[in-house]
Coordinates of C-alpha atoms in Angstrom, one line a residue:
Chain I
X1 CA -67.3 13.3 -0.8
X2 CA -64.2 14.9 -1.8
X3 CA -61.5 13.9 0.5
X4 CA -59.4 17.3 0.8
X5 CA -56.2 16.9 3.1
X6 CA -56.8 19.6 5.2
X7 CA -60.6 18.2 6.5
X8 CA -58.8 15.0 7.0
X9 CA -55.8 16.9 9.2
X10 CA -58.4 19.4 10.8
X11 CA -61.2 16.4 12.1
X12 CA -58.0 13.7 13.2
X13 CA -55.4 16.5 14.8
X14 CA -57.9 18.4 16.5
X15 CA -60.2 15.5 17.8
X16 CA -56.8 13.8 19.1
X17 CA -55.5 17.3 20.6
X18 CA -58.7 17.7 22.5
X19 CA -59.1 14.1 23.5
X20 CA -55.5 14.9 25.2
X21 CA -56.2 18.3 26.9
X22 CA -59.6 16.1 28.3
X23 CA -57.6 14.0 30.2
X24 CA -55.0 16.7 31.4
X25 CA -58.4 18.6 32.4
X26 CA -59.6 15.2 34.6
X27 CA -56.3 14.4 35.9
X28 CA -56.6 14.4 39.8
X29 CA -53.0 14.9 40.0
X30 CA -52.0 16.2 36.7
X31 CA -48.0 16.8 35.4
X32 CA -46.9 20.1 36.3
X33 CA -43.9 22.4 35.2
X34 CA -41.7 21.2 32.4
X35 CA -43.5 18.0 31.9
X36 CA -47.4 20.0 31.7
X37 CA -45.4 22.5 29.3
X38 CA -44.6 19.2 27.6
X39 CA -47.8 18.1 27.1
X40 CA -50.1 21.2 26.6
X41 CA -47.6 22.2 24.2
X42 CA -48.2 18.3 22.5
X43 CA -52.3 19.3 23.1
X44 CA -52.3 22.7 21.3
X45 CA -50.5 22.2 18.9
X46 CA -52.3 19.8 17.9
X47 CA -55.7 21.1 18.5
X48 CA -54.7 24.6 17.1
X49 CA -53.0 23.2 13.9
X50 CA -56.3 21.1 12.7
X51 CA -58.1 24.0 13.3
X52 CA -55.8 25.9 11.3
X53 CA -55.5 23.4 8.8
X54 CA -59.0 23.6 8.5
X55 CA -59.1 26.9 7.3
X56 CA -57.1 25.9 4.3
X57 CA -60.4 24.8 2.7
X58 CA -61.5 28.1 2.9
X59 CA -62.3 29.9 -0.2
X60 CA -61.7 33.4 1.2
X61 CA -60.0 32.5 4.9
X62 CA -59.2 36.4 5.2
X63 CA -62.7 36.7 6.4
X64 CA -62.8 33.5 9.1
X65 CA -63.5 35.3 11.6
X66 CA -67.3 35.6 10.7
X67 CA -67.8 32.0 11.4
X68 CA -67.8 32.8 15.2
X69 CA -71.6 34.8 14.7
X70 CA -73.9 32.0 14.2
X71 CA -73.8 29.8 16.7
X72 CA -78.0 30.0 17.3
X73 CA -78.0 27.9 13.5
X74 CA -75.0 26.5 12.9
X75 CA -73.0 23.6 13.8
X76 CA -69.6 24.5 12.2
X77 CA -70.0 28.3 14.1
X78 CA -70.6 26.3 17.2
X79 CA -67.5 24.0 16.7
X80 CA -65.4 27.3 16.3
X81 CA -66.8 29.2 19.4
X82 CA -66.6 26.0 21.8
X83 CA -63.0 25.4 20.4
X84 CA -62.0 28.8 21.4
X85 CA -63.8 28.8 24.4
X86 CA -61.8 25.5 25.4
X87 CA -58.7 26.2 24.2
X88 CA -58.9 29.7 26.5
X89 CA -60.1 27.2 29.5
X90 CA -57.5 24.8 29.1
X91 CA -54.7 27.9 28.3
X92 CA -55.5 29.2 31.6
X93 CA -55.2 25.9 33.4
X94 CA -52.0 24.8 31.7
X95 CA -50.5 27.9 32.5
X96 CA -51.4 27.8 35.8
X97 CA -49.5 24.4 35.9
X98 CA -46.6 25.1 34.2
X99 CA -45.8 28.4 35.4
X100 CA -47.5 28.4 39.3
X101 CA -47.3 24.6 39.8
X102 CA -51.0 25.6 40.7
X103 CA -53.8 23.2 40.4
X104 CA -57.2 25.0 39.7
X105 CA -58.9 21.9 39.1
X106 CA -62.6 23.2 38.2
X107 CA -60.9 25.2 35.7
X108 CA -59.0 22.0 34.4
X109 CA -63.2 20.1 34.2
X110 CA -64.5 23.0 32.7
X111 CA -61.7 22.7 30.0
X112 CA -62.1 18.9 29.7
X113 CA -65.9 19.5 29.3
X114 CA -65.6 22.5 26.3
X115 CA -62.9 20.0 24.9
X116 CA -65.1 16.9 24.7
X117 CA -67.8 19.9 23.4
X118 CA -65.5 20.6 20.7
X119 CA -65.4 17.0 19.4
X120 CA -69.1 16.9 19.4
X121 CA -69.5 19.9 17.7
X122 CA -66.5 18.6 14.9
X123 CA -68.6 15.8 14.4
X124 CA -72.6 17.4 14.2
X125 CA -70.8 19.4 11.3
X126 CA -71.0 15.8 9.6
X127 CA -73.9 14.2 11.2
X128 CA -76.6 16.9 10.7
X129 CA -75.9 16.5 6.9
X130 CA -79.0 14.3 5.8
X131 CA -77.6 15.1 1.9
X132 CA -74.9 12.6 3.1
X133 CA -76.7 9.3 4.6
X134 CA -73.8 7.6 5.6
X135 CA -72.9 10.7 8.2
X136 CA -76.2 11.2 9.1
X137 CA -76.3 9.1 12.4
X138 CA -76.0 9.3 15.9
X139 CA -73.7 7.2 15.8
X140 CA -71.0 9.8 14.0
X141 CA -71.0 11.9 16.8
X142 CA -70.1 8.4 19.0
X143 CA -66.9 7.2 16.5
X144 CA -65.7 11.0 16.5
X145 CA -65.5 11.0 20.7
X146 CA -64.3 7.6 21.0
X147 CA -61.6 8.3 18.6
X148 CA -60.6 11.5 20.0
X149 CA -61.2 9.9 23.9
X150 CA -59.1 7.0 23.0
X151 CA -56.2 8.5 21.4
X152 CA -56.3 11.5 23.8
X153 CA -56.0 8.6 26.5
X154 CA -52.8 7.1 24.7
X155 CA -51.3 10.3 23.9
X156 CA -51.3 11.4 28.2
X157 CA -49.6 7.9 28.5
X158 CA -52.9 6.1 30.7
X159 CA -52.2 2.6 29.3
X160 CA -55.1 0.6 30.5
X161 CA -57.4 3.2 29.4
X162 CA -56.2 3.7 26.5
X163 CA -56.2 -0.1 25.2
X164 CA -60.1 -0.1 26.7
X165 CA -61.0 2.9 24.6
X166 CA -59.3 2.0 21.6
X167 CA -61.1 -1.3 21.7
X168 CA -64.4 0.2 22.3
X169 CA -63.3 2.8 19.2
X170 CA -62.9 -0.1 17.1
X171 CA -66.0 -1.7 18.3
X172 CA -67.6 1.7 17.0
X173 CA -66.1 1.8 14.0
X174 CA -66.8 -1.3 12.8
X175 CA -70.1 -1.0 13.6
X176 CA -70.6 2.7 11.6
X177 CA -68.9 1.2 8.5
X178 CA -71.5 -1.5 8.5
X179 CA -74.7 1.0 9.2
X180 CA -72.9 3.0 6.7
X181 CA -73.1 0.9 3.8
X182 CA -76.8 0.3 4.0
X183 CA -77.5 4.0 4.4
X184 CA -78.0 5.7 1.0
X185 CA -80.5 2.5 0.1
X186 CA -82.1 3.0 3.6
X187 CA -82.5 6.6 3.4
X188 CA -84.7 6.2 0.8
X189 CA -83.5 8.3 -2.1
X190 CA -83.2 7.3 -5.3
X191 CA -82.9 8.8 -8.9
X192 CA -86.6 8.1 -8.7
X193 CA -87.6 10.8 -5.7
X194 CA -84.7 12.9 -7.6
X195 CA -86.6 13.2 -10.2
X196 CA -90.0 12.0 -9.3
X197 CA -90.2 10.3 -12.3
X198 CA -89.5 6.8 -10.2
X199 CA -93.3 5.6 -10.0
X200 CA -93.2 5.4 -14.3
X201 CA -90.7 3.0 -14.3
X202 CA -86.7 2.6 -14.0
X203 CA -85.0 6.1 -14.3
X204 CA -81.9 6.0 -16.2
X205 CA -79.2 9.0 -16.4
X206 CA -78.9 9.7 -20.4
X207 CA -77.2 12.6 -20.9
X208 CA -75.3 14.7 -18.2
X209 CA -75.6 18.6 -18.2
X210 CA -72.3 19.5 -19.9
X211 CA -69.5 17.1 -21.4
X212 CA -66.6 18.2 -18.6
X213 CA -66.8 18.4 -14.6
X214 CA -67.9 21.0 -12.4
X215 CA -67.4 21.6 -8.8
X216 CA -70.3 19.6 -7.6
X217 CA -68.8 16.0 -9.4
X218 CA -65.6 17.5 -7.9
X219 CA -66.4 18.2 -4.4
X220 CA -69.4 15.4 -3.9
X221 CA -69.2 12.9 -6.6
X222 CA -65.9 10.9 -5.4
X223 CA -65.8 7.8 -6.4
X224 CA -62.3 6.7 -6.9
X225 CA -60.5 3.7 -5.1
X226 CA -64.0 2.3 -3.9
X227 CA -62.6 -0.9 -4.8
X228 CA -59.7 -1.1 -2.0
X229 CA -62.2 0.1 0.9
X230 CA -62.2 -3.8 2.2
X231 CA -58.2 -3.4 2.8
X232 CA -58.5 0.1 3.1
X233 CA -60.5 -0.7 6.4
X234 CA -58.8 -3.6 7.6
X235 CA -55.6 -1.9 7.9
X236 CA -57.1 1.2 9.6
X237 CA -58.2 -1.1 12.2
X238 CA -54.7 -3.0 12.5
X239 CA -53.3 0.5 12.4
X240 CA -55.0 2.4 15.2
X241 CA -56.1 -0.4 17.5
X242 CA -54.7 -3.8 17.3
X243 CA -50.6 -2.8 16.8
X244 CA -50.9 0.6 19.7
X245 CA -52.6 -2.5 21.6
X246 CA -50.0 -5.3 20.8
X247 CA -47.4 -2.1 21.7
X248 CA -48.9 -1.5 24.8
X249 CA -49.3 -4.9 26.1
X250 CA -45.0 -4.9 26.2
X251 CA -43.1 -4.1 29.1
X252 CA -42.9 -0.3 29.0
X253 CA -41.3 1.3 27.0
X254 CA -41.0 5.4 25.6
X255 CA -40.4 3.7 21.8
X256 CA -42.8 1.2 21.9
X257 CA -45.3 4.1 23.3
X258 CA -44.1 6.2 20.5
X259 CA -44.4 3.8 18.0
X260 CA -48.2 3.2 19.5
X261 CA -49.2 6.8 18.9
X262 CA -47.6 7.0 15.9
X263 CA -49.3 3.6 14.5
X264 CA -53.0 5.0 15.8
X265 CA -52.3 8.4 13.9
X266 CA -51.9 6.7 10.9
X267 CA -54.5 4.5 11.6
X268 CA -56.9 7.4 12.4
X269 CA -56.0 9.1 9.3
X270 CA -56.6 5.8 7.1
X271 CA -60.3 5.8 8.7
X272 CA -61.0 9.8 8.4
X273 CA -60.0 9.4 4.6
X274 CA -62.5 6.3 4.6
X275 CA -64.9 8.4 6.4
X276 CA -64.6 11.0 3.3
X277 CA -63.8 9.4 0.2
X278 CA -66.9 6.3 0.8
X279 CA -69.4 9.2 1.6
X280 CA -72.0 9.2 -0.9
X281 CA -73.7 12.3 -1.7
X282 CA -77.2 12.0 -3.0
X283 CA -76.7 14.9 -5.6
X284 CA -74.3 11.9 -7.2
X285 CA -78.2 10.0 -8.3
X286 CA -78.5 13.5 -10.9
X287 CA -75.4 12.3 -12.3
X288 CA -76.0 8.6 -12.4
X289 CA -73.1 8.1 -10.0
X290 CA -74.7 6.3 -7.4
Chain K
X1 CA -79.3 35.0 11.2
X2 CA -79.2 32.2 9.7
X3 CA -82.0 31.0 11.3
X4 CA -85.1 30.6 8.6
X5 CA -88.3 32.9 8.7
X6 CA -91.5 31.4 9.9
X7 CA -93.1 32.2 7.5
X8 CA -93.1 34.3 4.4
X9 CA -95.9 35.8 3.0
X10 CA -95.0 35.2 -0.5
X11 CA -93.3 32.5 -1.9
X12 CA -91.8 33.2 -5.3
X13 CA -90.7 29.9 -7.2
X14 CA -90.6 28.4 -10.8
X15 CA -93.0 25.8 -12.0
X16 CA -91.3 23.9 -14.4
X17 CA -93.2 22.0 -16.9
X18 CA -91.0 18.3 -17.7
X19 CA -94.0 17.4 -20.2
X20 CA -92.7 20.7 -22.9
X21 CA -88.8 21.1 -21.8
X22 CA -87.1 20.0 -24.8
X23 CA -83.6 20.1 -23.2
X24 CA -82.3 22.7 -25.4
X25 CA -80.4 24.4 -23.0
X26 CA -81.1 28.2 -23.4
X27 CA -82.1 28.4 -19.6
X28 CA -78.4 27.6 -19.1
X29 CA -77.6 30.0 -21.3
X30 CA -79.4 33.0 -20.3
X31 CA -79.4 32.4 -16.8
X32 CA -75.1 32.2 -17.3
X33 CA -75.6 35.3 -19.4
X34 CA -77.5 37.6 -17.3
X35 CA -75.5 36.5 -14.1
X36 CA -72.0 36.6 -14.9
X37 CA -72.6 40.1 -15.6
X38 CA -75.4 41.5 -12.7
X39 CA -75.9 40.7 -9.1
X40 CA -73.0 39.4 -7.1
X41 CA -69.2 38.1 -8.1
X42 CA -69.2 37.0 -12.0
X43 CA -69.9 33.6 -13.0
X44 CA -66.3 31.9 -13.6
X45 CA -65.0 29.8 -16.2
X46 CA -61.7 27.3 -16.0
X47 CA -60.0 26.4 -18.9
X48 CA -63.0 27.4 -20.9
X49 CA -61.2 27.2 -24.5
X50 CA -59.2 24.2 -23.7
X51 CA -58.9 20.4 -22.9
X52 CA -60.8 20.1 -19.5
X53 CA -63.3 23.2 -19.2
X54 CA -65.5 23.7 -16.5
X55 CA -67.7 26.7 -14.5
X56 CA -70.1 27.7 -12.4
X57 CA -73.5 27.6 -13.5
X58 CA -76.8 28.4 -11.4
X59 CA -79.0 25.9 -13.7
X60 CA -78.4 22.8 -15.3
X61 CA -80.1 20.2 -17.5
X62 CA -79.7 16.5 -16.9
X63 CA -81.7 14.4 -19.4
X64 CA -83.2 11.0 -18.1
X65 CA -84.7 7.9 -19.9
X66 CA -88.0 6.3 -18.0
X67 CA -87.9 3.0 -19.2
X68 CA -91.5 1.7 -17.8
X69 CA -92.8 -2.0 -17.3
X70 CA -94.7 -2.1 -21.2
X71 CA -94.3 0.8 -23.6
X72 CA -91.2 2.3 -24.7
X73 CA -88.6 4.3 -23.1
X74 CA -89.2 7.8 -22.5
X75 CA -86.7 11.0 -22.5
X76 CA -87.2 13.8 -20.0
X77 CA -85.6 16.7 -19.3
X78 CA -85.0 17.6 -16.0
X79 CA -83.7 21.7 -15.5
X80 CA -82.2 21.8 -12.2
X81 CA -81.7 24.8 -10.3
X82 CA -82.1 26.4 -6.2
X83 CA -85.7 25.5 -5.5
X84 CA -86.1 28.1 -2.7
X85 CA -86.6 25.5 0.2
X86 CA -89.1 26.6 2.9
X87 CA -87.0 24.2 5.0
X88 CA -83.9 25.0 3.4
X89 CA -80.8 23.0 4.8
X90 CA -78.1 25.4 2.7
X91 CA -79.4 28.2 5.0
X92 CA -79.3 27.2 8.7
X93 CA -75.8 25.4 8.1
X94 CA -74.0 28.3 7.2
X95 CA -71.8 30.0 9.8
X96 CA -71.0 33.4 9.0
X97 CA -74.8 34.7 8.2
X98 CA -73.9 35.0 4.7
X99 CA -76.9 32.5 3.6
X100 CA -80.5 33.9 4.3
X101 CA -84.2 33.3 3.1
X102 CA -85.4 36.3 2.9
X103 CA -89.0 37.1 4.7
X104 CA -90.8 39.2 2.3
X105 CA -90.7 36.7 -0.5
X106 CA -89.2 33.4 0.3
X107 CA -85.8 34.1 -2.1
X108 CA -82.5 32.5 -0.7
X109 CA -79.8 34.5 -1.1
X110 CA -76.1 34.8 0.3
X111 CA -74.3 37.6 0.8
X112 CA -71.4 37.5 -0.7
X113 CA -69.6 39.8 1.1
X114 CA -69.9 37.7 4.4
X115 CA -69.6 34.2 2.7
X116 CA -66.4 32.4 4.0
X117 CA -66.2 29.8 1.1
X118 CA -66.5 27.0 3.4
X119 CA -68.7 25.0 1.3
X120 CA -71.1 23.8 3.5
X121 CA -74.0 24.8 2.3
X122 CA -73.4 23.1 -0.7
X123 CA -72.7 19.7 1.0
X124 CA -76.1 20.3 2.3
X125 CA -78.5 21.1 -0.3
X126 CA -79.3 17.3 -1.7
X127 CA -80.2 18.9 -5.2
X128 CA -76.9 20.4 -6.2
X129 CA -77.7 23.9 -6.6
X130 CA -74.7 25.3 -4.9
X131 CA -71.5 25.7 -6.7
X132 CA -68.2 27.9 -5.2
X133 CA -66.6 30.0 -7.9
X134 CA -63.1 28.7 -8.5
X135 CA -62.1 32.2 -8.9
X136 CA -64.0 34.1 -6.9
X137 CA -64.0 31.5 -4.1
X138 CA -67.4 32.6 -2.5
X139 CA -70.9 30.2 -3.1
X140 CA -72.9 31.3 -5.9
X141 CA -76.8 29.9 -6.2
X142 CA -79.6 31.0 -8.3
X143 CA -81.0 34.6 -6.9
X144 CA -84.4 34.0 -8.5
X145 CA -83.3 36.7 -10.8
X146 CA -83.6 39.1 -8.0
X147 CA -82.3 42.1 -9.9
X148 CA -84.9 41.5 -12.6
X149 CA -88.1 41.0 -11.4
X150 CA -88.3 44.3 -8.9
X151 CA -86.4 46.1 -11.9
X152 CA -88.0 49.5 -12.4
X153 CA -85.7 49.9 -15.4
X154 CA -86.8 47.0 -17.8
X155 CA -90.1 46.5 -19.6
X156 CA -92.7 44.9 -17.5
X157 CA -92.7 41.7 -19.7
X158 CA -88.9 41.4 -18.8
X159 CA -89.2 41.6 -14.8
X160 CA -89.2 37.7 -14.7
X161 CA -86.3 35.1 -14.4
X162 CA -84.1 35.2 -17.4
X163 CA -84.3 31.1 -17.4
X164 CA -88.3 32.0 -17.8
X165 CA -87.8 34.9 -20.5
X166 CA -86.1 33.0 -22.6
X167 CA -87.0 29.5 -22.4
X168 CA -88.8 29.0 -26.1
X169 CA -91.5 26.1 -25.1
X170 CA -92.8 27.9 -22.2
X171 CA -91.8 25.2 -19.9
X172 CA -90.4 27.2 -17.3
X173 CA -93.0 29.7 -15.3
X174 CA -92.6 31.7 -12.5
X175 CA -95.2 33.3 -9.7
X176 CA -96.0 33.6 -6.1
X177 CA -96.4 29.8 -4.9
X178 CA -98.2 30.8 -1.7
X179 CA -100.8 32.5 -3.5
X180 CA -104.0 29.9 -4.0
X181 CA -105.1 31.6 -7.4
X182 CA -101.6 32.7 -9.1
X183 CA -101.1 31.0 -12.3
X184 CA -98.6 29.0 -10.9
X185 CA -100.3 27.7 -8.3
X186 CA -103.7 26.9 -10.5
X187 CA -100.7 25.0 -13.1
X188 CA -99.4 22.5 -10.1
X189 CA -103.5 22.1 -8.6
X190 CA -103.8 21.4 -12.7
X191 CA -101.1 19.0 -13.7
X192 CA -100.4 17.4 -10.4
X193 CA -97.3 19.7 -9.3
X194 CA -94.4 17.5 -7.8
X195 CA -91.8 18.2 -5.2
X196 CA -87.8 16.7 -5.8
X197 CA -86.7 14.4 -2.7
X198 CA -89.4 15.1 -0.3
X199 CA -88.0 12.7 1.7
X200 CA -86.0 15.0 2.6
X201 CA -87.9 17.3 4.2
X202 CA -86.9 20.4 2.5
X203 CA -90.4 21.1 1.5
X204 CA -89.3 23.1 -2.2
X205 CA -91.1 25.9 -3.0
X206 CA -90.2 25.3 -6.9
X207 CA -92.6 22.5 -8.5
X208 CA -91.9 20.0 -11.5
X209 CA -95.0 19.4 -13.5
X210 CA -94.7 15.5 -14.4
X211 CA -94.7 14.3 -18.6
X212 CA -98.1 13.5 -19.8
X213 CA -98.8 10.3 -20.5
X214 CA -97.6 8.9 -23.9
X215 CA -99.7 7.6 -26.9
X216 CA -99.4 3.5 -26.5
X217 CA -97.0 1.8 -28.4
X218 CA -98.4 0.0 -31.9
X219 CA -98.7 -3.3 -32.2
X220 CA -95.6 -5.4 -32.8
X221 CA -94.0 -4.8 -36.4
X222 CA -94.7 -7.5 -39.2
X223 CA -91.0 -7.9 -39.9
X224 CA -90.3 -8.5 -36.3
X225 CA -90.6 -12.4 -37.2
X226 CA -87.7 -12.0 -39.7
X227 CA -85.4 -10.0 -37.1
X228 CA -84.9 -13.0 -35.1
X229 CA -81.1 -14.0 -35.0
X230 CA -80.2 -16.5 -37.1
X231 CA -77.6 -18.3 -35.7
X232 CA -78.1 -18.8 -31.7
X233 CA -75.0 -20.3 -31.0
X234 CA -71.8 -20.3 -33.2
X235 CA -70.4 -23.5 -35.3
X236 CA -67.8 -24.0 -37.2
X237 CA -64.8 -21.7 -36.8
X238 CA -66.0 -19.4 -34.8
X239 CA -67.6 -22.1 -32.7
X240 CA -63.8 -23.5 -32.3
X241 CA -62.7 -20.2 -31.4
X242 CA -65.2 -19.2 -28.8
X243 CA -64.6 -22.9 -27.4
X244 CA -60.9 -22.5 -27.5
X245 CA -61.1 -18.5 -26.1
X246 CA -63.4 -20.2 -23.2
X247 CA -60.6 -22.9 -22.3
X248 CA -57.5 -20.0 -22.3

């Protein structure tokens, strides 16, 4: 699949924005005044500029709005409605915090809740999509929340927690890249069933429909750097987990933190473009691409 | 909604015959023709005169070569186009509405007026038969020639799909698939009617009738003894020269 900047800003900044208004939601004794304007104003804008971002891959954007009515059907209708309904519950919280010093802490649950909602809702857009095998798991839904729980955890400054979820996040991701590579040959589809010329005998793509590209080899046919996923992967990992943990293990300090966040962003970022560029869509077998 | 019917009581499709399609294209053509210029937002070009064109078509033709255990290879032609799901996946991803299957005779459809250009639905259909106009930037899919085949206005024999009209070696038919004793359906009983992907549970309404099977191939040619190679491994020069290519 196409890996278009602002999927890859909209699934890492809002999954990491959520994962931080989750834990300012649980917080038994969460920051209040100047410091909660600090970090709902570090939550929302994150969570509100993927969003936005997101709407950048929107052929006509003027009429966004629509994707709020089907939320009986449709995943990406219910990502939009629980992400409005949780940045409303966490609004109303963080106000109450920052302007009150007033801790309405069911209101700050139901937040975390919708929040963690969101996530799951960001990630069923992906993981309903049986077109794409490798996204077509369970187990998408699982490396989208422990991403966003992890680096939620590191971004509201809980140390332990954080290093604990970023390890288990690893654990995850590791685990989906290696069900992901078997999963176009385990889902069973090949030029063959494309076709259904596959019981005469091996089916070979002759002659494309039409000498240039279309939007199909454009949007689902990706195929470059392939060849660099190995490093590609291993420096996503070093990048989000091992150096934020290696910068957490030192005495304590608001650069090193920095520097932790910063290297798990990038990290994050490396693994959403992974998650992107190495998904194969079966339309690619029509085009011999596969 | 975008939730799908039921049922539907008809189930319009094509019925496309891989045995007769000779790949030459006028499908494309006429199904390009006809809706660039009728229902919905044109059918967009990029660059179309110059170094890297590219549009949006509704129906394609890939050619394939079967190359089976004994025999020879064999070319088909395989038109590709929406296949009206019963289970379609296009339809219940879409969040606006703007994607539907309609009840009264199993046509999917999006309303372009509602469609957000999110591209979603065409990540979900595993056949490819969703493309977003670049310039238009709303999904376009084939409408089953909608605005032909209830057309008061045009001669009886032209109230099918344009692909259908036109296509010169009758491979392409179209009828009501739910009907038991429509011409279509009596075709796929006939030839042994097959469904693209099934395992992916989309259950297509349209239906490719497989190639027939071929005359055998002749016995081997009497010249074929004097085709062998002649020389199996090089000497002399180029012997040399492979050797000392191998050692570099």
């Amino acid at each position: 699949m196409h890996p278009a900047p602002s999927i890859i800003a909209f699934t890492t900044f809002s999954g990491l924005g959520f994962g931080l208004l989750f834990w300012l939601g649980v917080d038994p004794t969460p920051p209040k005044g100047w410091v909660a304007f600090a970090f709902f104003c570090i939550g929302f804008a994150l969570a509100v500029g993927g969003l936005a971002a997101s709407t950048l891959h929107l052929g006509r954007p003027e009429r966004a709005l629509k994707a709020f009515s089907q939320w009986r059907s449709s995943w990406l209708s219910r990502e939009g409605c629980c992400a409005v309904a949780a940045l409303g519950a966490m609004g109303g919280y963080g106000a109450c915090l920052i302007f009150a010093g007033l801790n309405i802490a069911p209101l700050g649950w139901l937040g975390a809740a919708l929040s963690l909602l969101t996530v799951f809702t960001t990630s069923m857009i992906y993981a309903q999509l049986k077109s794409v095998p490798r996204w077509y798991s369970r187990w998408t839904p699982v490396l989208f929340l422990s991403l966003s729980l992890a680096g939620g955890a590191l971004l509201s400054g809980r140390v332990i927690m954080a290093m604990v979820l970023m390890l288990i996040a690893g654990g995850v991701q590791i685990w989906w890249w290696h069900r992901g590579d078997g999963a176009l040959r385990a889902s069973g589809t090949t030029l063959g069933t494309a076709t259904g010329l596959g019981g005469r005998g091996e089916v070979r793509a002759f002659e494309p429909p039409h000498t240039g590209t279309n939007y199909l080899l454009r949007e689902m046919v990706y195929v470059v750097a392939r060849r660099h996923v190995l490093k590609l992967r291993g420096l996503a990992l070093i990048l989000m987990l091992v150096l934020p943990v290696a910068l957490l293990l030192l005495p304590f300090h608001h650069i090193s933190a920095a520097l932790a966040v910063l290297c798990h962003i990038a990290g994050v970022l490396i693994s959403r473009w992974l998650f992107f560029a190495e998904a194969e869509h079966v339309v690619g077998l029509y085009y011999g691409k596969r | 909604m975008t939730e799908l019917p039921a049922t539907s009581t008809r189930k319009l499709g094509l019925v496309i015959d891989l045995d007769t399609c000779v790949g030459c294209h006028a499908c494309v053509i006429s199904c390009k023709g006809w809706n660039t210029e009728n229902y919905g937002a044109p059918l967009s070009d990029q660059d179309p005169y110059g170094g890297d064109p590219s549009g949006t078509f509704l129906n394609r033709v890939h050619s394939y070569e079967v190359l089976p255990d004994t025999g020879p290879a064999q070319l088909v032609h395989v038109p590709k186009s929406c296949l009206h799901c019963e289970d379609a996946p296009c339809v219940t991803v879409c969040p606006t509405g703007a994607s539907y299957k309609r009840v009264e005779d199993g046509i999917v459809l999006v309303n372009e007026t509602d469609c957000i250009g999110c591209g979603l639905c065409a990540w979900a259909c595993p056949y490819g038969a969703r493309e977003l106009d670049a310039a238009e930037g709303v999904m376009k899919k084939c409408t089953l020639c909608v605005d032909r085949i209830y057309n008061q206005n045009l001669p009886e024999v032209d109230r099918e799909p344009a692909c259908v009209r036109t296509c010169p070696a009758n491979a392409r038919h179209f009828g009501d698939l739910a009907d038991p004793d429509s011409a279509v359906s009596r075709l796929v009983v006939a030839r042994g009617g097959m469904d693209l992907m099934p395992e992916q549970g989309t259950r297509p309404v349209n239906k490719y009738l497989p190639p027939r099977q071929r005359d055998a191939w002749a016995d081997t040619s009497v010249l074929a003894p004097f085709l062998t190679p002649v020389a199996e491994e090089p000497r002399g020069f180029l012997g040399w020269l492979d050797k000392a290519l191998d050692k570099l």
